[in-house]
Coordinates of C-alpha atoms in Angstrom, one line a residue:
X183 CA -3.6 4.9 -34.2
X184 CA -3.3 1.2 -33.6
X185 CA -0.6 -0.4 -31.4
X186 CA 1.8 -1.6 -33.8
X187 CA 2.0 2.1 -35.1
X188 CA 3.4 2.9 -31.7
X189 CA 7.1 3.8 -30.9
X190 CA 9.5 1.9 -28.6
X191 CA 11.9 4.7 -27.8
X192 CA 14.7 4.7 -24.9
X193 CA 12.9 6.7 -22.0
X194 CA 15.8 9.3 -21.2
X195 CA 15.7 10.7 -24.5
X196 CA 11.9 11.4 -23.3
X197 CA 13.4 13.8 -21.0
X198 CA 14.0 17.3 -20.0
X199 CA 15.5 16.4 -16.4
X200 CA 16.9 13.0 -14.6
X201 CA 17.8 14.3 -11.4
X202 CA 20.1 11.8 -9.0
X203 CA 20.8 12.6 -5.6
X204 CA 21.5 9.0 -4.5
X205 CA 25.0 8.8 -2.4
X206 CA 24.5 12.0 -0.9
X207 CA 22.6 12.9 2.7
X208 CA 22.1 16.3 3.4
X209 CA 22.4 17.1 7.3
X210 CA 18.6 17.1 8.9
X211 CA 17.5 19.9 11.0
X212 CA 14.2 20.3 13.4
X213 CA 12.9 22.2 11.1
X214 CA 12.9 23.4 7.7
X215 CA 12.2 22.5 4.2
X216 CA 10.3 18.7 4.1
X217 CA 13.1 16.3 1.8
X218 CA 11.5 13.1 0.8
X219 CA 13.9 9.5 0.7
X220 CA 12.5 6.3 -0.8
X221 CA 10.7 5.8 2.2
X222 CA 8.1 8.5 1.7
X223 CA 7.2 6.9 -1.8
X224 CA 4.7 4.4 -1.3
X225 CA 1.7 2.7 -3.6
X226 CA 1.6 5.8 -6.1
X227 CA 1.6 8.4 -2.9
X228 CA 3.9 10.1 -1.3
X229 CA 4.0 9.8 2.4
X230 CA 4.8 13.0 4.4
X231 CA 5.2 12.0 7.7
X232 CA 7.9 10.0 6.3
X233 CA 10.0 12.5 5.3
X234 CA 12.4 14.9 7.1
X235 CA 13.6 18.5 7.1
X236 CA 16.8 20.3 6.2
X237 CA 17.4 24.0 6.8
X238 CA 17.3 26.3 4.0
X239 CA 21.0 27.1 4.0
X240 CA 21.5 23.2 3.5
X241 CA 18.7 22.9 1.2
X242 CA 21.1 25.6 -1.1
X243 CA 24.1 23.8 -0.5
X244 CA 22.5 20.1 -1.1
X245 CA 20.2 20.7 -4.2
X246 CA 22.7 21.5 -6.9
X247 CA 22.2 18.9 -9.0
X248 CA 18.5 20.0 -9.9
X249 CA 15.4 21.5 -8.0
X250 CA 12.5 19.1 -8.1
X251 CA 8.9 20.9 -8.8
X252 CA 5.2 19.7 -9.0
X253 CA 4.6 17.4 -11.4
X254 CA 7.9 15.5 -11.3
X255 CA 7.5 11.6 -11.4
X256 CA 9.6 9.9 -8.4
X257 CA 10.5 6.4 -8.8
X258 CA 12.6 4.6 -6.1
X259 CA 16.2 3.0 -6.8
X260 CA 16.1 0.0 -3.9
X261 CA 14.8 -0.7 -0.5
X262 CA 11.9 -1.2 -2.2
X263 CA 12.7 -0.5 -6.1
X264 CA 9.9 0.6 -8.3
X265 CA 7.4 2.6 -6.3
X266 CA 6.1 5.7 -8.0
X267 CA 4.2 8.8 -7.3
X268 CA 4.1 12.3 -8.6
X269 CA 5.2 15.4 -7.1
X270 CA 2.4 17.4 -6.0
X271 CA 4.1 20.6 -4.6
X272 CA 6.8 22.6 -4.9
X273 CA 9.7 23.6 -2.7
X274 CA 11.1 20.1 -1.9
X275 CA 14.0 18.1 -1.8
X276 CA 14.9 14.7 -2.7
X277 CA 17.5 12.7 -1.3
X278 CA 18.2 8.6 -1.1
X279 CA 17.0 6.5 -3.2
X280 CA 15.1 8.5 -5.3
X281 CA 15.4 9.5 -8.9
X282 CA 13.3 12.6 -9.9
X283 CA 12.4 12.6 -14.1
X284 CA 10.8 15.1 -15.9
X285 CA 9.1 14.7 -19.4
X286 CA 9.7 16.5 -21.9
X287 CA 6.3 17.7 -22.8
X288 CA 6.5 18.0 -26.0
X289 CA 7.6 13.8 -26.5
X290 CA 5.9 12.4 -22.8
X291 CA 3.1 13.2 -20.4
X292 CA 4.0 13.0 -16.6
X293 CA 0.9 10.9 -16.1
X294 CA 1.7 8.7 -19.1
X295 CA 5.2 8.1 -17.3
X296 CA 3.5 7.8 -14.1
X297 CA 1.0 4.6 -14.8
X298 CA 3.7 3.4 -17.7
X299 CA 5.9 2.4 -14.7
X300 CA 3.1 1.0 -12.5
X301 CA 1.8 -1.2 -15.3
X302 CA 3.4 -5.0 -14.9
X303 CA 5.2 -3.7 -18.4
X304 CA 7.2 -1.0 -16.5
X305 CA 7.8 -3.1 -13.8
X306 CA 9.2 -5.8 -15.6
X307 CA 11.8 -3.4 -17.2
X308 CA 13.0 -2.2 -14.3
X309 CA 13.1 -5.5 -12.9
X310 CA 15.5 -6.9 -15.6
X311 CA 17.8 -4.1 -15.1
X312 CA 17.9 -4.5 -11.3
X313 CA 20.8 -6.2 -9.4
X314 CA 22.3 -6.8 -5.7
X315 CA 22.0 -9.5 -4.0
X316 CA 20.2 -8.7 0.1
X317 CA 19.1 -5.4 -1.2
X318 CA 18.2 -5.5 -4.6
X319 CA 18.1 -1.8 -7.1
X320 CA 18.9 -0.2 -10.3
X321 CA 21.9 1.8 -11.1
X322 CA 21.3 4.9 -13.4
X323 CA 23.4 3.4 -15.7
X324 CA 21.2 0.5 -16.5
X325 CA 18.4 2.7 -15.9
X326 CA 19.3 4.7 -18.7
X327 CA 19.0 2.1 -21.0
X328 CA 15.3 1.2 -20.1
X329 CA 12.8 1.9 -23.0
X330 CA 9.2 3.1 -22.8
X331 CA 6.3 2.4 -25.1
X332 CA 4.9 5.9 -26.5
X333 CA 1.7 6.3 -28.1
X334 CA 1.2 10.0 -29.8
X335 CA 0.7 12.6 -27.1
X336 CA -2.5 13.1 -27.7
X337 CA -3.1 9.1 -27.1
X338 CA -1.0 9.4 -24.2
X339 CA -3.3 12.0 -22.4
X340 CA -6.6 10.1 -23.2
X341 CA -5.0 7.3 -21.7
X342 CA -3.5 8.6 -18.5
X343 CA -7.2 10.8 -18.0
X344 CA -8.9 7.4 -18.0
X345 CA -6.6 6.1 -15.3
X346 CA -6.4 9.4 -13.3
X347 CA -10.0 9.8 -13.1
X348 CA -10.3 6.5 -11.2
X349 CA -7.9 7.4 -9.1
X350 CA -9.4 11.0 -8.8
X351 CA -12.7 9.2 -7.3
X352 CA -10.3 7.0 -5.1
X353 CA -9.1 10.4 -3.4
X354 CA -12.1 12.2 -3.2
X355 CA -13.5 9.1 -1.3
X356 CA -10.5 9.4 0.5
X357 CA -11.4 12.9 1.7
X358 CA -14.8 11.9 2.7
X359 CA -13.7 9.4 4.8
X360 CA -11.3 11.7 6.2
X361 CA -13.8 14.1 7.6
X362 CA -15.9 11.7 8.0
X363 CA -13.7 10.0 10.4
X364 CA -12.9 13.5 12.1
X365 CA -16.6 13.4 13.1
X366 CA -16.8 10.3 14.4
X367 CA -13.9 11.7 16.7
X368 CA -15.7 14.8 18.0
X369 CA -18.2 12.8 19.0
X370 CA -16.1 10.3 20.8
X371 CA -14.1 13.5 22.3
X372 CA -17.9 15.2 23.6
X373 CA -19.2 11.9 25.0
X374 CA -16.4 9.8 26.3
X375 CA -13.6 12.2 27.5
X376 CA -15.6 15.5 28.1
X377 CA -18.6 13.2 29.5
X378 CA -21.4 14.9 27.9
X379 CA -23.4 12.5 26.8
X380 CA -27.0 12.2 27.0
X381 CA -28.4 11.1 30.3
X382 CA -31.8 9.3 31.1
X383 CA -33.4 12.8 30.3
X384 CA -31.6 13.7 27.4
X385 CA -29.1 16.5 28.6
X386 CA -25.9 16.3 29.0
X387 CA -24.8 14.2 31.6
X388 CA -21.3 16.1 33.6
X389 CA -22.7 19.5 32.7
X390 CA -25.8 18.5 34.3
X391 CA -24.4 17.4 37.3
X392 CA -24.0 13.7 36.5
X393 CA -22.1 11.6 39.5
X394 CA -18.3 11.0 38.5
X395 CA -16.2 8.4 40.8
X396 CA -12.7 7.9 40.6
X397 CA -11.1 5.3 38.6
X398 CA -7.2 4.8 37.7
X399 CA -7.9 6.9 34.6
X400 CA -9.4 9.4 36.9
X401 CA -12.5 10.5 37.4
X402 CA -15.4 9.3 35.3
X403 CA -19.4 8.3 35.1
X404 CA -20.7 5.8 37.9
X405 CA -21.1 2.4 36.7
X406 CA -18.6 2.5 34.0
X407 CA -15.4 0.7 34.3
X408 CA -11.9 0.3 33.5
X409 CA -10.7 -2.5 31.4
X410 CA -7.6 -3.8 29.2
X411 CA -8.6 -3.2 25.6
X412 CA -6.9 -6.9 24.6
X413 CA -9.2 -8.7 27.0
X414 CA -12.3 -6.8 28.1
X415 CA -15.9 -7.2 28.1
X416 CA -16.4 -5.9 24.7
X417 CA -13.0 -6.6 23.1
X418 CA -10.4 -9.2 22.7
X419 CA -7.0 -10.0 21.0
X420 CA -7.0 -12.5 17.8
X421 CA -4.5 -14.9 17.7
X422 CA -2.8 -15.7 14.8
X423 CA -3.4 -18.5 12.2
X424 CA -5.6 -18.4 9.4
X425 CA -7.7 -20.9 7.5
X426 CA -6.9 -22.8 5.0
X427 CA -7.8 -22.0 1.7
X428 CA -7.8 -22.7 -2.4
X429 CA -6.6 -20.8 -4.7
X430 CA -4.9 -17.5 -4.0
X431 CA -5.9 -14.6 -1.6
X432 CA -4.2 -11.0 -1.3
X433 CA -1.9 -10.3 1.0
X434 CA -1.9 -6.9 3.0
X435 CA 1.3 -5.9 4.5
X436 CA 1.7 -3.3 6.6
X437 CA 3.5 -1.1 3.5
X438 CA -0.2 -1.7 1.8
X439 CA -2.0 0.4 4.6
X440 CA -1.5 4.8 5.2
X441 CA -3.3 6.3 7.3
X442 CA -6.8 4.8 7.7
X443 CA -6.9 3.2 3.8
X444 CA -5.5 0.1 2.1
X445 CA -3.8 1.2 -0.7
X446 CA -2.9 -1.6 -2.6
X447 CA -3.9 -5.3 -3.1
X448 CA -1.3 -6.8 -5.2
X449 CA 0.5 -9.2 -3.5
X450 CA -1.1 -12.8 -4.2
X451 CA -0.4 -15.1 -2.3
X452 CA -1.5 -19.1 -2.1
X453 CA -2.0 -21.0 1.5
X454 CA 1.0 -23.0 1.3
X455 CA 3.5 -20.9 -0.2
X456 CA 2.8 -18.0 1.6
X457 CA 4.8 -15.7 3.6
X458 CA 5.3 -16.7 7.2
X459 CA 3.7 -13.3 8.4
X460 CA 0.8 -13.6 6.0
X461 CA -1.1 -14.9 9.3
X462 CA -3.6 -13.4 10.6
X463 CA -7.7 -13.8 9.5
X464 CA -9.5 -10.9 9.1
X465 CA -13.4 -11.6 10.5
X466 CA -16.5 -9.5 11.3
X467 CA -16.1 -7.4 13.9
X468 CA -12.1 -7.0 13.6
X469 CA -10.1 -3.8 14.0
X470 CA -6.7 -3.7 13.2
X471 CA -3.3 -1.5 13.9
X472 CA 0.5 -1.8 12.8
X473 CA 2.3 -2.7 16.0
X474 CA 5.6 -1.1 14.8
X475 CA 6.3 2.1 16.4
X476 CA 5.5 5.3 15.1
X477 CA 3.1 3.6 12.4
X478 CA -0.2 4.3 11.8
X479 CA -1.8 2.2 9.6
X480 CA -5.3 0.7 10.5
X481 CA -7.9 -1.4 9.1
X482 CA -11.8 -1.9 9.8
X483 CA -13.0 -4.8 8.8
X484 CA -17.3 -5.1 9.3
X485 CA -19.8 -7.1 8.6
X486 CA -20.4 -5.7 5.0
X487 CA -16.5 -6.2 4.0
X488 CA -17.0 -9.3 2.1
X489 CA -13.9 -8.6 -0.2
X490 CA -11.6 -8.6 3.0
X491 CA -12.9 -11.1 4.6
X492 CA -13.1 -13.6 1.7
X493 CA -10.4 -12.4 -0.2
X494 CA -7.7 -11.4 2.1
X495 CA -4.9 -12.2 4.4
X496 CA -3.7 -9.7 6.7
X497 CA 0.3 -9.4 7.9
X498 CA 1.2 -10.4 11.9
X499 CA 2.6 -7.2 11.6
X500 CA -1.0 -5.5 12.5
X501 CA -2.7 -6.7 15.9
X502 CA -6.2 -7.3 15.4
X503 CA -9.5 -7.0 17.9
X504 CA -12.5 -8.9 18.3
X505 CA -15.3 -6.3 19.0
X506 CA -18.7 -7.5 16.9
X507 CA -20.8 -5.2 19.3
X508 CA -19.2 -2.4 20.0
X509 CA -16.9 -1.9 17.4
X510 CA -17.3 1.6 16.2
X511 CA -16.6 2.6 20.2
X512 CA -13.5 0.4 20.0
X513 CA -12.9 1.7 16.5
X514 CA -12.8 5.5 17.6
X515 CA -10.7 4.7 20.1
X516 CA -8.1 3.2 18.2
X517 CA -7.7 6.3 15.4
X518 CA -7.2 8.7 18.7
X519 CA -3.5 10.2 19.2
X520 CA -4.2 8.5 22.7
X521 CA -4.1 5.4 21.6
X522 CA -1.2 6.4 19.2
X523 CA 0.9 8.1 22.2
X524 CA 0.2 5.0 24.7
X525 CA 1.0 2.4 22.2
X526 CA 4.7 4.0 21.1
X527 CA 5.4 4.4 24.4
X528 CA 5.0 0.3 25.1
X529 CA 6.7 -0.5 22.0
X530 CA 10.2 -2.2 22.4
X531 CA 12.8 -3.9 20.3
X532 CA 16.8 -3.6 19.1
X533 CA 16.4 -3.2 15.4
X534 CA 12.7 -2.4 15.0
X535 CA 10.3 -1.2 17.8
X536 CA 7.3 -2.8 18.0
X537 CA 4.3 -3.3 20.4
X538 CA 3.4 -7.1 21.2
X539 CA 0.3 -8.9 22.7
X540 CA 1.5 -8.4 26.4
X541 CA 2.2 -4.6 26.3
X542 CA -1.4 -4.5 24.3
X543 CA -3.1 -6.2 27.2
X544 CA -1.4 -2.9 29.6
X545 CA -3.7 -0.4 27.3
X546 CA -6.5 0.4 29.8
X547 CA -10.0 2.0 28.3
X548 CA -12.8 3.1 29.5
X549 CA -15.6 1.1 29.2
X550 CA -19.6 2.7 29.6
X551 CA -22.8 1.1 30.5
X552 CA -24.4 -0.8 27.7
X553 CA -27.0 1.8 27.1
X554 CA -25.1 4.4 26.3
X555 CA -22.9 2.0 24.2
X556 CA -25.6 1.1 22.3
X557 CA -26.8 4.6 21.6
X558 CA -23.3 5.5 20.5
X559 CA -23.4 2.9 18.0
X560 CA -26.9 3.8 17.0
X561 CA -25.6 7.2 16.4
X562 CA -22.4 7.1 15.0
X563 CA -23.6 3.9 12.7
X564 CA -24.7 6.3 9.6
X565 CA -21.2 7.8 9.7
X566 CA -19.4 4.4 9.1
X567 CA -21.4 2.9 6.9
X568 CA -20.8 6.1 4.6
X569 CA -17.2 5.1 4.9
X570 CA -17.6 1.9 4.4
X571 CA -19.4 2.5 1.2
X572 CA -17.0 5.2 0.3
X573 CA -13.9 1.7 1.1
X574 CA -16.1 -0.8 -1.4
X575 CA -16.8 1.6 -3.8
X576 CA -12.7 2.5 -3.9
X577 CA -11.6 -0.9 -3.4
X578 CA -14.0 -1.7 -6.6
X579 CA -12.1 1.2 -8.4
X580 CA -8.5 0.6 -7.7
X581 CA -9.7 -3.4 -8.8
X582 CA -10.7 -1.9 -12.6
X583 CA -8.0 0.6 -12.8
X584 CA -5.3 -2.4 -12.1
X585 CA -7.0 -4.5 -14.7
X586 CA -7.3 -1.4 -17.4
X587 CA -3.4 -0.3 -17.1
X588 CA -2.2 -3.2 -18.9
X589 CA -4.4 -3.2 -20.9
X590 CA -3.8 0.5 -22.1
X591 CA -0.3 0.3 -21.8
X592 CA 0.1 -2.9 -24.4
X593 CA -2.4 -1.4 -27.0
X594 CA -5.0 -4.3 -26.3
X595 CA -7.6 -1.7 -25.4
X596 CA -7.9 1.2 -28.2
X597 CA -8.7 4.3 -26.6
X598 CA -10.9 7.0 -28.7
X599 CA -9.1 10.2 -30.3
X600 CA -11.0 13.0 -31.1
X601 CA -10.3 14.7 -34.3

């Protein structure tokens, strides 16, 4: 069916359930069932370890107004407005900011609705309906008056399977990278904390009866050393600043990055007009975490991340390092809870808690003798460069599924029915 044989219909009559819990904050507990706010919603995911718990008594007395269940599409009212992700379990609640829909599946797919108000075409409605003046949202009032495009059903499935797949291979990469990552750890954990690494004759170096002297981190191999990560022999802080450039770049922010991944590259920005914290140059060799408390977002940026390095602008909310020669050692240390732990505990700050450049200089690490630097690099080098691959190949991914969506969404690409 061509595009102009499409329907523009208001998008809660497309509806079984709009569930609205905004204006009301149900009392937290330590533990309990996990409730999600706008916070948790972030670049089509939903963040856990953003959200909180609520007993199950409160849970009953709260969610009157509608249980959410998997499948649900979230969309956030403010603070930011417009980020969407499906629900993909059961037995949660929803509070602030959040509106829960739920097609009706007879009229919409939930993955339809899902990328619908992703494309720039959803956006845009939501953004003409917003209003506030700091803190910008949508009432449901004017939300209920926003229309959706709707292919046939059918057309709406082959459309949203296109999109999902792509971001079906994103995930799975994801995973990879996940366990991936988790061996890189063990290795770190074997060699540089439980000091069994291999010595000159190829055994392992404490349970062989390798010398250990004392050190301010206790005890640890002879002729290693202890060092602040921000200025050592293998590591250093970058400064801010970036170079100037033509054109337009993307901008990561700290909201771009969960976890270990970059999430999203939409934010374009040009050298003059850019944000003051779009300041920071990602190079070679450069690791990077969010200072703010309680954050962990990273990036690795390597030789082989040409699309970073030419094409991006990182946020002064991350702190980056210098380490071109050892940075998968630096690296691992870096995505330990250590590190984690030690920099939340220098974080300061009034309104926001955050780590800066002199508490960074206070993290002491551990730094071995080149040779067995060099073999951990050696042997942990095939592990990263799988994740690397796994990051270009994603990165490549998410580029074609943000340049398909509008397309799919306006008509200009006709996807194929079968009869």
């Amino acid at each position: 069916m061509s595009f102009d044989q499409w329907s523009k219909v208001n998008l809660v009559d497309c509806l079984d359930k709009l569930i609205d819990y905004r204006g009301k904050t149900p009392e937290k507990s330590e533990k309990g069932i996990l409730t999600l706010s706008a916070k948790s919603v972030k670049n089509s995911n939903i963040d856990y370890s953003e959200a909180y718990t609520i007993s199950e008594d409160e849970y009953k007395k709260f969610m009157v107004r509608g249980i959410p269940v998997k499948g649900d599409i979230l969309i956030t009212t403010e603070a930011p407005m417009g980020q969407v992700a499906k629900l993909d379990r059961d037995g949660v609640a929803v509070a602030q900011r959040l509106l829960t829909l739920r097609p009706n599946p007879k009229i919409l797919d939930n993955d339809y609705l899902l990328y619908y108000l992703q494309s720039p075409i959803g956006q845009a409605e939501l953004k003409a309906r917003e209003s506030g003046s700091t803190v910008t949202g949508i009432k449901q009032a004017e939300f209920r008056k926003i229309n959706i495009i709707l292919p046939p059903l059918s057309e709406q499935k082959v459309i949203a399977n296109i999109l999902s797949s792509l971001d079906d291979k994103i995930e799975l990469n994801n995973k990879i990278n996940k366990n991936l990552e988790e061996l890189a750890q063990t290795l770190y954990k074997r060699w540089f904390v439980d000091f069994d690494f291999p010595n000159e004759e190829g055994e392992s170096y404490k349970s062989s009866g390798g010398e250990m002297v004392e050190s301010e981190l206790g005890l640890i191999p002879k002729g290693w050393k202890v060092e602040s990560i921000g200025r050592s022999s293998i590591s250093k802080l970058i400064s801010s600043g970036i170079n100037e450039f033509n054109g337009t770049k993307k901008y990561i922010a700290t909201a771009d990055v969960t976890n270990l991944s970059i999430r999203s590259f939409v934010t374009e920005i040009d050298f003059k007009k850019r944000p003051s914290r779009a300041n920071m140059q990602p190079i070679a060799g450069s690791l990077w975490f969010a200072k703010m408390k309680d954050s962990r977002k990273m990036i690795r940026v390597s030789k082989s991340s040409s699309y970073l390095i030419d094409k991006c602008i990182f946020s002064t909310g991350f702190a980056g390092l210098f380490a071109p020669k050892y940075s998968n050692y630096i690296w691992t240390i870096l995505t330990t809870k250590d590190f984690d732990d030690t920099k939340n505990n220098l974080c300061n700050g009034t309104t926001m808690q955050a780590i800066n450049n002199e508490n960074i200089n206070r993290i002491r690490i551990l730094i071995p003798d080149n040779k067995t630097l060099d073999l951990f690099e050696s042997v942990s080098e095939p592990i990263f460069e799988k994740i690397q691959f796994n990051e270009i190949e994603s990165n490549k991914l998410s580029k074609i599924r943000d340049e398909l969506l509008p397309k799919l969404m306006n008509g200009e690409i006709e996807v194929p029915i079968e009869e």
